[in-house]
PDB file of C-alpha atoms in Angstrom:
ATOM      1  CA  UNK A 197     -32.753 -74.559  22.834  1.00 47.00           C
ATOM      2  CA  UNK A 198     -33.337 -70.920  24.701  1.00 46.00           C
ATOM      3  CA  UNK A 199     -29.090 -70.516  23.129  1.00 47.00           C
ATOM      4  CA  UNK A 200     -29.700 -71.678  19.488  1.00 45.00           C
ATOM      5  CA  UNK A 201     -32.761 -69.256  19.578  1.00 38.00           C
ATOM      6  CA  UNK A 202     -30.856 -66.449  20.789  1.00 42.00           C
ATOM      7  CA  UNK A 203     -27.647 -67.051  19.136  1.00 44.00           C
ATOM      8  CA  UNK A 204     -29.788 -67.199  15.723  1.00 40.00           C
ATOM      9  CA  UNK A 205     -31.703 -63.911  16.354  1.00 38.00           C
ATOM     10  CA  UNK A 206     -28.121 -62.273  17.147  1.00 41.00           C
ATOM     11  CA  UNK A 207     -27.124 -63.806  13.671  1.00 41.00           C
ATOM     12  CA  UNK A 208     -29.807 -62.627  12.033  1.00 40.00           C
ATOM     13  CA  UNK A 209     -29.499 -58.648  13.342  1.00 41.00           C
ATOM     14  CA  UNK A 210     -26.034 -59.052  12.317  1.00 41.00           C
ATOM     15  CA  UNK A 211     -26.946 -59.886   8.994  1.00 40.00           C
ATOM     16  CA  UNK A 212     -29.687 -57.798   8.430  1.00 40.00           C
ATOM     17  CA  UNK A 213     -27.312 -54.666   9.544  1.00 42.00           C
ATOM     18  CA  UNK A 214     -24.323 -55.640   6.934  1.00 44.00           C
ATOM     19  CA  UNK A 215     -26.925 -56.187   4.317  1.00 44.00           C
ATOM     20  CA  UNK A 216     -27.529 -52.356   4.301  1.00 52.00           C
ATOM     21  CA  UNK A 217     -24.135 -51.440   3.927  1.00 66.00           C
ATOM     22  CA  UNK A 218     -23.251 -50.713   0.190  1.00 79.00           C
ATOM     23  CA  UNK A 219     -20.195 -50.975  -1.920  1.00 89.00           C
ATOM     24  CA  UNK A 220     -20.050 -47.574  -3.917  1.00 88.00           C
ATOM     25  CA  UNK A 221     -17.511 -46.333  -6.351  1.00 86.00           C
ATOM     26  CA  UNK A 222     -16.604 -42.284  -7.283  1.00 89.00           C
ATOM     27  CA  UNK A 223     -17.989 -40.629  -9.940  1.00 87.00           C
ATOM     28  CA  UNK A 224     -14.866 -38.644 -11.095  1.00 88.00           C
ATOM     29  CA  UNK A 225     -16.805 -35.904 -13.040  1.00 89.00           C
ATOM     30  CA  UNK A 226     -18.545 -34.809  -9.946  1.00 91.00           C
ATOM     31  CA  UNK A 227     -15.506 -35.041  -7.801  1.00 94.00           C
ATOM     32  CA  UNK A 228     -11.849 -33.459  -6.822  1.00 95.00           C
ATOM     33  CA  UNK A 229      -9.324 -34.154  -4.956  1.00 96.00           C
ATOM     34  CA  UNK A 230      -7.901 -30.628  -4.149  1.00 95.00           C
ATOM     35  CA  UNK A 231      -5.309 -29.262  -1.666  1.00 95.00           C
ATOM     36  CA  UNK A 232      -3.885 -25.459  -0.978  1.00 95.00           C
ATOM     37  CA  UNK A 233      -0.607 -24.533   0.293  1.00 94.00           C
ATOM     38  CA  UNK A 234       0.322 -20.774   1.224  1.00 91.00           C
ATOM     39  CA  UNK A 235       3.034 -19.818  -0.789  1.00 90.00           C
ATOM     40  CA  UNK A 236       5.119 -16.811   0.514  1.00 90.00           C
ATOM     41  CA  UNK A 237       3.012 -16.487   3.383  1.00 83.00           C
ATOM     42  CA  UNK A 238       1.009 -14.069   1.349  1.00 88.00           C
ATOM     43  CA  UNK A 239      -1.455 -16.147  -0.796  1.00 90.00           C
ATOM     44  CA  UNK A 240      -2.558 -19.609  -1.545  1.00 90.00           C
ATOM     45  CA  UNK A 241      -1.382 -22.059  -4.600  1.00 92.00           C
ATOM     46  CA  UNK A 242      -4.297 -24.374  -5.113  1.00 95.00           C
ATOM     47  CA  UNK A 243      -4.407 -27.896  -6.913  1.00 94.00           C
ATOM     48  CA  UNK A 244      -5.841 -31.115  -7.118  1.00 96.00           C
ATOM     49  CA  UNK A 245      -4.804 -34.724  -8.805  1.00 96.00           C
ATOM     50  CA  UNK A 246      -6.775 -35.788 -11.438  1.00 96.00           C
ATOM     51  CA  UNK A 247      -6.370 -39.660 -11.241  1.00 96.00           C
ATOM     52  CA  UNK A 248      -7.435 -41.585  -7.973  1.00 95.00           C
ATOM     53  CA  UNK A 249      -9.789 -44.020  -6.922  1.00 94.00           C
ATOM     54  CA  UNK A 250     -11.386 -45.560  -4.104  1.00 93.00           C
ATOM     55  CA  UNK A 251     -13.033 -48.856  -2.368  1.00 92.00           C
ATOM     56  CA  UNK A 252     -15.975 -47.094  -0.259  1.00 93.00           C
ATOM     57  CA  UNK A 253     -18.439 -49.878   1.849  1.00 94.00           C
ATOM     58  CA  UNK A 254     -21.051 -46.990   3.347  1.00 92.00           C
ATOM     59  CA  UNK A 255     -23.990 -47.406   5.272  1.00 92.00           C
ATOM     60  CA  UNK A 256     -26.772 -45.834   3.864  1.00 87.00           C
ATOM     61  CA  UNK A 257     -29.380 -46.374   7.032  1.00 89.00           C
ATOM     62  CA  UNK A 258     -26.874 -45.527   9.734  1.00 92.00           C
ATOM     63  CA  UNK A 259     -25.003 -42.954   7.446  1.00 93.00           C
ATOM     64  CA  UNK A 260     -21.380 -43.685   8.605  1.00 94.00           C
ATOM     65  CA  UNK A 261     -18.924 -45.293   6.423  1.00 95.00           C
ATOM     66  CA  UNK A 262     -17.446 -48.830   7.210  1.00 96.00           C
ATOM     67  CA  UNK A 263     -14.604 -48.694   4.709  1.00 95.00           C
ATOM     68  CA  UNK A 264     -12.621 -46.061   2.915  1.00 95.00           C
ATOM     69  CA  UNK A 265      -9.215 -47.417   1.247  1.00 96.00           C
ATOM     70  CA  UNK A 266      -8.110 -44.435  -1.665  1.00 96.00           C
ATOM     71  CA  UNK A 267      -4.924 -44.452  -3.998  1.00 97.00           C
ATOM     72  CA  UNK A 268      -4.370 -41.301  -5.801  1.00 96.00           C
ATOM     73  CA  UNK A 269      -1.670 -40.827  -8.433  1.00 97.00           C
ATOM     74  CA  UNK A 270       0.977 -37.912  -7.954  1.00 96.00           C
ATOM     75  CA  UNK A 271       1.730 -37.539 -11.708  1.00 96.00           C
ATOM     76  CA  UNK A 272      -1.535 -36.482 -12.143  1.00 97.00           C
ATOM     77  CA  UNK A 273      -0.898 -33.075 -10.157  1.00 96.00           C
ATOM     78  CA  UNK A 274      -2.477 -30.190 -11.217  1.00 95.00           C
ATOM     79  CA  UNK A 275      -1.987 -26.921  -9.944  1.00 94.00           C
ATOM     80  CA  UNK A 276      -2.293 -24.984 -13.351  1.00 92.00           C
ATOM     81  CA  UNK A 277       0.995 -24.309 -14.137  1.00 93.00           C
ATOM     82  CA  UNK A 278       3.225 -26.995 -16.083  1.00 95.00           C
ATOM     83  CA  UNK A 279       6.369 -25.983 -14.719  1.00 94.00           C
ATOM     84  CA  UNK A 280       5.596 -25.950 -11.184  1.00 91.00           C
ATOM     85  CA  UNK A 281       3.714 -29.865 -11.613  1.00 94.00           C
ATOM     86  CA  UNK A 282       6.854 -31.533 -13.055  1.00 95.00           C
ATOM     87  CA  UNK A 283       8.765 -30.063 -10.138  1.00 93.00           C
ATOM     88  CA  UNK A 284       6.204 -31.095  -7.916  1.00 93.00           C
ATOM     89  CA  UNK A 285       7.152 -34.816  -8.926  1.00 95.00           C
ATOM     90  CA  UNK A 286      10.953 -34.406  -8.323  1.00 92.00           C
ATOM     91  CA  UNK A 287      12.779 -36.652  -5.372  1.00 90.00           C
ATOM     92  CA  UNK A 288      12.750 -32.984  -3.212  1.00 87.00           C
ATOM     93  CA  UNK A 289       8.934 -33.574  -3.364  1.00 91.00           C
ATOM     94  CA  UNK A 290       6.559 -36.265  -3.752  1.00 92.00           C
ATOM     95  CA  UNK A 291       9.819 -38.340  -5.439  1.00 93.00           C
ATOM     96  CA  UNK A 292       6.655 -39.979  -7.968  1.00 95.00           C
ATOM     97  CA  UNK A 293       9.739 -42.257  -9.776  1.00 95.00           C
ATOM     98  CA  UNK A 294       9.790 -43.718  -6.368  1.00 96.00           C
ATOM     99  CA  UNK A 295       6.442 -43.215  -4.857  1.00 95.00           C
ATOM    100  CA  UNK A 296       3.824 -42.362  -7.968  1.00 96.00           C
ATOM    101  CA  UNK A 297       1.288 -43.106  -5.627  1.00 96.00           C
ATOM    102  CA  UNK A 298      -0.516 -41.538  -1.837  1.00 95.00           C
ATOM    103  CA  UNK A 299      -2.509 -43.970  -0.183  1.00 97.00           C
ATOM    104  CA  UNK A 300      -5.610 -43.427   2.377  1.00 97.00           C
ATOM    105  CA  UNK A 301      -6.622 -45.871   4.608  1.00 98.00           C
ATOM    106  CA  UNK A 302      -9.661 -45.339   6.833  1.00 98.00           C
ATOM    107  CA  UNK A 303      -9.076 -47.331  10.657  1.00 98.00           C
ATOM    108  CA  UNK A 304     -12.140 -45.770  12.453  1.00 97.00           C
ATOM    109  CA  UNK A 305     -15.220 -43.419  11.468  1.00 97.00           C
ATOM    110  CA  UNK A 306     -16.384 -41.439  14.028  1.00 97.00           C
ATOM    111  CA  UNK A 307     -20.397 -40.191  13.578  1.00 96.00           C
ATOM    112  CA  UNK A 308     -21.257 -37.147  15.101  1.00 96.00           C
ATOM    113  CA  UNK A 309     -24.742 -36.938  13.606  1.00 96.00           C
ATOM    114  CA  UNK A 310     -26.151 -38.195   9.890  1.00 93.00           C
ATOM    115  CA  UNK A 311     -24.929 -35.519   8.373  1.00 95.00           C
ATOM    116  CA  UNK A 312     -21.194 -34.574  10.215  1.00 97.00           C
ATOM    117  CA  UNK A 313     -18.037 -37.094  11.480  1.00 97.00           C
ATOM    118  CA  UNK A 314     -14.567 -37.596  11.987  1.00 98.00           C
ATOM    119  CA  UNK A 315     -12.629 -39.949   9.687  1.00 98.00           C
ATOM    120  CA  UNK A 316      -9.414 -41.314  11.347  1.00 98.00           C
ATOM    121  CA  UNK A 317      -7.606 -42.998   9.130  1.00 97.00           C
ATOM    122  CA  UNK A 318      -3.150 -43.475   7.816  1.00 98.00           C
ATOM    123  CA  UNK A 319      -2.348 -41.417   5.031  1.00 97.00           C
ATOM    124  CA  UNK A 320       1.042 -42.418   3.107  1.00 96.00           C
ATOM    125  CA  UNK A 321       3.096 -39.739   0.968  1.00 94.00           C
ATOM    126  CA  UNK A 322       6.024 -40.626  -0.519  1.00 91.00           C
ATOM    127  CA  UNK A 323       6.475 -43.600   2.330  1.00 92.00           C
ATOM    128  CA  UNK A 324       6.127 -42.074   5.065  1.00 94.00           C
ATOM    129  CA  UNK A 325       2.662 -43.048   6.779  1.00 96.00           C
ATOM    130  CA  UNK A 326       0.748 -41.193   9.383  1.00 96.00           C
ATOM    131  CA  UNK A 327      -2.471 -40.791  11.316  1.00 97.00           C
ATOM    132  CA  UNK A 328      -4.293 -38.395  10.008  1.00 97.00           C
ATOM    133  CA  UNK A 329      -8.095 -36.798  11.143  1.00 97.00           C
ATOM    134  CA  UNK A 330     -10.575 -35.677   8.329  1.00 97.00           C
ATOM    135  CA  UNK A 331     -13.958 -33.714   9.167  1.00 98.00           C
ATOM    136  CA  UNK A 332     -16.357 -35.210   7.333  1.00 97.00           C
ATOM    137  CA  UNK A 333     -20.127 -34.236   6.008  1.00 97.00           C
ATOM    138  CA  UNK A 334     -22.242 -36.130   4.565  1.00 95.00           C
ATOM    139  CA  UNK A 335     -24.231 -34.129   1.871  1.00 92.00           C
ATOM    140  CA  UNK A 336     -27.042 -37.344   1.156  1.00 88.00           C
ATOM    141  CA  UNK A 337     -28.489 -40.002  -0.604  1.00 89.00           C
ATOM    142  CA  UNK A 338     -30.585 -40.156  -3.389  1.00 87.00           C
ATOM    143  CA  UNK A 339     -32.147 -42.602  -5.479  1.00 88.00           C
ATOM    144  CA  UNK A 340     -31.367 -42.606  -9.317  1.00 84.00           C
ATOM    145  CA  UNK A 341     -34.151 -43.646 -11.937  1.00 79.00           C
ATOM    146  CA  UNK A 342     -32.621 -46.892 -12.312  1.00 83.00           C
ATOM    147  CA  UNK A 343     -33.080 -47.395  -8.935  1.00 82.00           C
ATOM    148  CA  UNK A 344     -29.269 -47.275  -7.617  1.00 87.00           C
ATOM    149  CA  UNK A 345     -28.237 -45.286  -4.773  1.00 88.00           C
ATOM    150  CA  UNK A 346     -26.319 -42.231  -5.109  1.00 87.00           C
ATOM    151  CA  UNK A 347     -23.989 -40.202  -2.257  1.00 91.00           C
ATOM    152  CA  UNK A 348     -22.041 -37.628  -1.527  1.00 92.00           C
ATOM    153  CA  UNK A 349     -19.837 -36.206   1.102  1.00 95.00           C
ATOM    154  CA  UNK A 350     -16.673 -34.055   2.067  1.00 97.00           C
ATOM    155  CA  UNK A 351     -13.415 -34.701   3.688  1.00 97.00           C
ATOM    156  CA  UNK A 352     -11.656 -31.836   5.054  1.00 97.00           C
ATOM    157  CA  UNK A 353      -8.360 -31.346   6.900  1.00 97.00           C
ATOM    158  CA  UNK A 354      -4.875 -30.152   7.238  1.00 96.00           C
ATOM    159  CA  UNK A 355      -1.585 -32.051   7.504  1.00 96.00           C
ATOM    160  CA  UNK A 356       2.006 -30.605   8.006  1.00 94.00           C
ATOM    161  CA  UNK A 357       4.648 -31.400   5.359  1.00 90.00           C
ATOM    162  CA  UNK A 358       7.286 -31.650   8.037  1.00 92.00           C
ATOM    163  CA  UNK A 359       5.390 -34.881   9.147  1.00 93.00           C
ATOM    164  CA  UNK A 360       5.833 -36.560   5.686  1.00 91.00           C
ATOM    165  CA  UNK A 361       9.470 -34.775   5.397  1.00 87.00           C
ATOM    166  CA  UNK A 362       8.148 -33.495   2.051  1.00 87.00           C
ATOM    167  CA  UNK A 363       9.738 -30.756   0.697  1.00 87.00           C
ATOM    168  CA  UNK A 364      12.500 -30.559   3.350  1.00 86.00           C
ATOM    169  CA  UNK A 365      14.940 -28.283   2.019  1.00 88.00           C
ATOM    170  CA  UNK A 366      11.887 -25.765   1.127  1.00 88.00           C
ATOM    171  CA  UNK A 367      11.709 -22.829   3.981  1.00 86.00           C
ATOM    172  CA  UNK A 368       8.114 -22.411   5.507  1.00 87.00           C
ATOM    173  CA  UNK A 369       8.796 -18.755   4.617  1.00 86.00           C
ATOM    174  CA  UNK A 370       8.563 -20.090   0.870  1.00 89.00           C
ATOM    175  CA  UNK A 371       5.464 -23.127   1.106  1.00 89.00           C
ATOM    176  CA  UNK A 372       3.970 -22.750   4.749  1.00 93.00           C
ATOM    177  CA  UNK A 373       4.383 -26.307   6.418  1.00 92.00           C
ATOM    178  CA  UNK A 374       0.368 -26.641   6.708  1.00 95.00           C
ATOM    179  CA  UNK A 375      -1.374 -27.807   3.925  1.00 94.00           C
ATOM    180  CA  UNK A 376      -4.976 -27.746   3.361  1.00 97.00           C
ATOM    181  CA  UNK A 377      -7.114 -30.774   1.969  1.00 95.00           C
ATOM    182  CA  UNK A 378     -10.469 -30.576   0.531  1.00 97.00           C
ATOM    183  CA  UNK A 379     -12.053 -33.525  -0.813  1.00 96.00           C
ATOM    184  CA  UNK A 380     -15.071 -33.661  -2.510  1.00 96.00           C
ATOM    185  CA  UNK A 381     -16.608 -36.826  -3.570  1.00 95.00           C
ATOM    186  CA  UNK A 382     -20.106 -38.262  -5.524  1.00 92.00           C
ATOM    187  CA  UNK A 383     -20.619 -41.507  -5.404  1.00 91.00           C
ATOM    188  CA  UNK A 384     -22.798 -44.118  -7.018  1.00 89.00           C
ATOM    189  CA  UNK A 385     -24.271 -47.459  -5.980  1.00 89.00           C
ATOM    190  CA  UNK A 386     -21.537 -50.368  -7.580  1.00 85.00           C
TER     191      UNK A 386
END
């Protein structure tokens, strides 16, 4: 009897704990996706893609994230200039007739305190996949009037092209091999 007692408390913690994990979705006008890239190793070309989404499961109690599984779509590139987009989705770089989309997967978040965390997680360009480390901070939560939760937070990093073998033929003298990500999301309660 002392087991089933036990072994239904345990349930019961678990459950309560999972029940305040939420399931949020982005809100896109209060978000970007943006990257840099030093071009001519004297100054920075900065862009973003316009169409991605997301499958988010975040704790709102423990502030940590459970789940974070993002697609974003390479022909939605934009770095401001036309020209320089459409060549951005040629087979030399992110080959989109091949690959038209990049692909997050979160394996492990890492909380540092409520606000600050590392997200470890595969990111896939053009089919190559690799581990990748994002700083993250958590800006909040708030309550909306109609009583659903919304959150915030930032994903920061740097990758190296060389890793993805994106852009190969292009000289680091031309498009440095580090490239910058800043993420930005706002989130709201599904």
């Amino acid at each position: 009897m002392k087991r089933i007692l036990i072994g239904s408390l345990i349930f019961a913690t678990l459950l309560s704990n999972a029940s305040l994990a939420k399931e949020f979705i982005i809100d896109q006008a209060h978000s970007n996706v943006g990257f840099k890239i030093k071009h001519l190793q004297i100054s920075n070309v900065n862009g973003n893609f316009k169409t991605y989404n997301a499958n988010i499961d975040f704790d709102n109690k423990e502030m940590k994230f459970n789940k974070l599984e993002a697609k974003i779509n390479v022909t939605s590139i934009n770095t401001e200039n036309k020209a320089r987009d459409t060549h951005l989705l040629q087979s030399d770089f992110f080959n989109a007739k091949t690959y038209p989309e990049m692909t997050f997967t979160m394996s492990k978040y890492e909380k540092i305190s409520n606000e600050k965390g590392k997200m470890h997680g595969s990111l896939n360009i053009a089919g190559i996949s690799k581990d990748i480390v994002l700083d993250t901070e958590i800006g909040g939560v708030i309550k909306t009037d109609k009583g659903k939760e919304k959150a915030g937070f930032n994903l920061q990093g740097e990758i190296k092209r060389s890793d993805f073998k994106f852009a190969p033929n292009t000289p680091t003298l031309t498009l440095s091999d580090e490239i910058r990500i800043n993420i930005e999301i706002e989130m709201n309660e599904k």
